[in-house]
């Protein structure tokens, strides 16, 4: 039951759902890209990613200076794979999702970091 509750709590925040939808369409993203698309502070993005990681929904890998986040395969939580599978077909027509999905291909970590 704890695994199920952890998934449901992770999915209870709109920004965490947006993060998952972005990762479905753009397989690897760093915190700066998510921050730019969601218009929320870097510590907030990191906190959301940590909650999603603990629920078994996302994973990360380091690549030089970058930390790339992607969808997890669902093996760490029996409910994660099912929820990720279902989420693929959910919410695509919602304006708050479709708007950020349109902007996602235009976001470049190199350009974001050059501005900073």
PDB file of C-alpha atoms in Angstrom:
ATOM      1  CA  UNK A   1       0.000   0.000   0.000  1.00  0.00           C
ATOM      2  CA  UNK A   2       2.888   2.408   0.766  1.00  0.00           C
ATOM      3  CA  UNK A   3       4.137   2.173  -2.831  1.00  0.00           C
ATOM      4  CA  UNK A   4       0.717   3.065  -4.185  1.00  0.00           C
ATOM      5  CA  UNK A   5       0.303   6.034  -1.828  1.00  0.00           C
ATOM      6  CA  UNK A   6       3.783   7.315  -2.738  1.00  0.00           C
ATOM      7  CA  UNK A   7       2.822   7.317  -6.445  1.00  0.00           C
ATOM      8  CA  UNK A   8      -0.483   9.045  -5.793  1.00  0.00           C
ATOM      9  CA  UNK A   9       1.147  11.727  -3.636  1.00  0.00           C
ATOM     10  CA  UNK A  10       3.803  12.307  -6.295  1.00  0.00           C
ATOM     11  CA  UNK A  11       1.084  12.786  -8.918  1.00  0.00           C
ATOM     12  CA  UNK A  12      -0.979  15.108  -6.722  1.00  0.00           C
ATOM     13  CA  UNK A  13       0.949  18.232  -7.726  1.00  0.00           C
ATOM     14  CA  UNK A  14       0.276  19.879 -11.121  1.00  0.00           C
ATOM     15  CA  UNK A  15       3.942  20.804 -11.639  1.00  0.00           C
ATOM     16  CA  UNK A  16       5.036  17.212 -11.069  1.00  0.00           C
ATOM     17  CA  UNK A  17       2.489  16.024 -13.635  1.00  0.00           C
ATOM     18  CA  UNK A  18       3.804  18.666 -16.060  1.00  0.00           C
ATOM     19  CA  UNK A  19       7.354  17.407 -15.483  1.00  0.00           C
ATOM     20  CA  UNK A  20       6.295  13.853 -16.313  1.00  0.00           C
ATOM     21  CA  UNK A  21       4.475  14.983 -19.456  1.00  0.00           C
ATOM     22  CA  UNK A  22       7.549  16.926 -20.569  1.00  0.00           C
ATOM     23  CA  UNK A  23       9.790  13.916 -19.983  1.00  0.00           C
ATOM     24  CA  UNK A  24       7.439  11.780 -22.078  1.00  0.00           C
ATOM     25  CA  UNK A  25       8.030  14.059 -25.051  1.00  0.00           C
ATOM     26  CA  UNK A  26      11.631  15.102 -24.484  1.00  0.00           C
ATOM     27  CA  UNK A  27      13.350  12.082 -23.011  1.00  0.00           C
ATOM     28  CA  UNK A  28      16.221  13.818 -21.173  1.00  0.00           C
ATOM     29  CA  UNK A  29      15.900  17.178 -19.475  1.00  0.00           C
ATOM     30  CA  UNK A  30      17.960  19.067 -16.942  1.00  0.00           C
ATOM     31  CA  UNK A  31      16.674  21.210 -14.085  1.00  0.00           C
ATOM     32  CA  UNK A  32      17.405  24.452 -15.963  1.00  0.00           C
ATOM     33  CA  UNK A  33      15.208  23.370 -18.902  1.00  0.00           C
ATOM     34  CA  UNK A  34      12.346  22.398 -16.602  1.00  0.00           C
ATOM     35  CA  UNK A  35      12.736  25.646 -14.660  1.00  0.00           C
ATOM     36  CA  UNK A  36      12.543  27.630 -17.874  1.00  0.00           C
ATOM     37  CA  UNK A  37       9.419  25.852 -19.136  1.00  0.00           C
ATOM     38  CA  UNK A  38       7.537  25.747 -15.846  1.00  0.00           C
ATOM     39  CA  UNK A  39       8.522  29.228 -14.647  1.00  0.00           C
ATOM     40  CA  UNK A  40       9.290  28.039 -11.136  1.00  0.00           C
ATOM     41  CA  UNK A  41      12.430  28.371  -9.020  1.00  0.00           C
ATOM     42  CA  UNK A  42      15.309  25.917  -9.393  1.00  0.00           C
ATOM     43  CA  UNK A  43      15.021  24.621  -5.794  1.00  0.00           C
ATOM     44  CA  UNK A  44      11.317  23.959  -6.380  1.00  0.00           C
ATOM     45  CA  UNK A  45      12.046  22.001  -9.565  1.00  0.00           C
ATOM     46  CA  UNK A  46      14.696  19.990  -7.715  1.00  0.00           C
ATOM     47  CA  UNK A  47      12.268  19.238  -4.888  1.00  0.00           C
ATOM     48  CA  UNK A  48       9.628  18.036  -7.357  1.00  0.00           C
ATOM     49  CA  UNK A  49      12.184  15.825  -9.128  1.00  0.00           C
ATOM     50  CA  UNK A  50      13.260  14.302  -5.812  1.00  0.00           C
ATOM     51  CA  UNK A  51       9.647  13.389  -4.970  1.00  0.00           C
ATOM     52  CA  UNK A  52       9.157  11.875  -8.434  1.00  0.00           C
ATOM     53  CA  UNK A  53      12.420   9.953  -8.089  1.00  0.00           C
ATOM     54  CA  UNK A  54      11.488   8.577  -4.661  1.00  0.00           C
ATOM     55  CA  UNK A  55       8.170   7.398  -6.123  1.00  0.00           C
ATOM     56  CA  UNK A  56      10.026   5.558  -8.889  1.00  0.00           C
ATOM     57  CA  UNK A  57       8.677   7.753 -11.681  1.00  0.00           C
ATOM     58  CA  UNK A  58      11.899   9.476 -12.786  1.00  0.00           C
ATOM     59  CA  UNK A  59      15.577   8.667 -12.706  1.00  0.00           C
ATOM     60  CA  UNK A  60      18.694  10.661 -13.384  1.00  0.00           C
ATOM     61  CA  UNK A  61      22.133  10.177 -14.781  1.00  0.00           C
ATOM     62  CA  UNK A  62      25.113  12.466 -14.754  1.00  0.00           C
ATOM     63  CA  UNK A  63      26.680  13.468 -18.050  1.00  0.00           C
ATOM     64  CA  UNK A  64      29.656  15.711 -17.391  1.00  0.00           C
ATOM     65  CA  UNK A  65      28.298  18.903 -15.889  1.00  0.00           C
ATOM     66  CA  UNK A  66      24.698  17.997 -16.686  1.00  0.00           C
ATOM     67  CA  UNK A  67      22.287  15.931 -14.638  1.00  0.00           C
ATOM     68  CA  UNK A  68      19.743  14.474 -17.035  1.00  0.00           C
ATOM     69  CA  UNK A  69      16.323  13.417 -15.805  1.00  0.00           C
ATOM     70  CA  UNK A  70      14.180  10.910 -17.651  1.00  0.00           C
ATOM     71  CA  UNK A  71      11.201   8.692 -17.012  1.00  0.00           C
ATOM     72  CA  UNK A  72      11.997   5.610 -14.968  1.00  0.00           C
ATOM     73  CA  UNK A  73      11.218   2.143 -16.260  1.00  0.00           C
ATOM     74  CA  UNK A  74       8.914   1.562 -13.278  1.00  0.00           C
ATOM     75  CA  UNK A  75      10.830  -1.364 -11.835  1.00  0.00           C
ATOM     76  CA  UNK A  76      11.336   0.194  -8.394  1.00  0.00           C
ATOM     77  CA  UNK A  77       7.616   0.608  -7.696  1.00  0.00           C
ATOM     78  CA  UNK A  78       5.016  -1.834  -9.024  1.00  0.00           C
ATOM     79  CA  UNK A  79       2.541   0.992  -9.623  1.00  0.00           C
ATOM     80  CA  UNK A  80       4.973   3.335 -11.390  1.00  0.00           C
ATOM     81  CA  UNK A  81       5.038   1.496 -14.727  1.00  0.00           C
ATOM     82  CA  UNK A  82       1.250   1.371 -14.868  1.00  0.00           C
ATOM     83  CA  UNK A  83       0.793   5.030 -14.018  1.00  0.00           C
ATOM     84  CA  UNK A  84       3.459   6.124 -16.502  1.00  0.00           C
ATOM     85  CA  UNK A  85       1.838   3.999 -19.201  1.00  0.00           C
ATOM     86  CA  UNK A  86      -1.611   5.486 -18.533  1.00  0.00           C
ATOM     87  CA  UNK A  87      -0.295   9.031 -18.232  1.00  0.00           C
ATOM     88  CA  UNK A  88       0.982   8.816 -21.832  1.00  0.00           C
ATOM     89  CA  UNK A  89      -2.578   9.098 -23.130  1.00  0.00           C
ATOM     90  CA  UNK A  90      -3.921  11.429 -20.459  1.00  0.00           C
ATOM     91  CA  UNK A  91      -3.990  15.239 -20.430  1.00  0.00           C
ATOM     92  CA  UNK A  92      -2.515  15.808 -23.906  1.00  0.00           C
ATOM     93  CA  UNK A  93      -5.430  18.083 -24.810  1.00  0.00           C
ATOM     94  CA  UNK A  94      -5.225  20.184 -21.648  1.00  0.00           C
ATOM     95  CA  UNK A  95      -4.007  23.733 -22.453  1.00  0.00           C
ATOM     96  CA  UNK A  96      -1.551  23.862 -19.543  1.00  0.00           C
ATOM     97  CA  UNK A  97       0.062  20.677 -20.881  1.00  0.00           C
ATOM     98  CA  UNK A  98      -0.161  21.303 -24.627  1.00  0.00           C
ATOM     99  CA  UNK A  99       1.267  24.828 -24.247  1.00  0.00           C
ATOM    100  CA  UNK A 100       4.444  23.688 -22.516  1.00  0.00           C
ATOM    101  CA  UNK A 101       4.812  20.719 -24.862  1.00  0.00           C
ATOM    102  CA  UNK A 102       4.839  23.135 -27.820  1.00  0.00           C
ATOM    103  CA  UNK A 103       7.604  25.175 -26.170  1.00  0.00           C
ATOM    104  CA  UNK A 104       9.729  22.204 -25.078  1.00  0.00           C
ATOM    105  CA  UNK A 105      11.563  21.655 -28.398  1.00  0.00           C
ATOM    106  CA  UNK A 106      12.606  25.329 -28.374  1.00  0.00           C
ATOM    107  CA  UNK A 107      14.306  25.145 -24.977  1.00  0.00           C
ATOM    108  CA  UNK A 108      18.047  24.646 -25.030  1.00  0.00           C
ATOM    109  CA  UNK A 109      20.141  24.150 -21.922  1.00  0.00           C
ATOM    110  CA  UNK A 110      23.093  25.741 -23.680  1.00  0.00           C
ATOM    111  CA  UNK A 111      21.130  28.933 -24.382  1.00  0.00           C
ATOM    112  CA  UNK A 112      19.701  29.002 -20.863  1.00  0.00           C
ATOM    113  CA  UNK A 113      23.118  28.652 -19.258  1.00  0.00           C
ATOM    114  CA  UNK A 114      24.644  31.239 -21.578  1.00  0.00           C
ATOM    115  CA  UNK A 115      22.074  33.799 -20.326  1.00  0.00           C
ATOM    116  CA  UNK A 116      22.898  33.160 -16.678  1.00  0.00           C
TER     117      UNK A 116
END
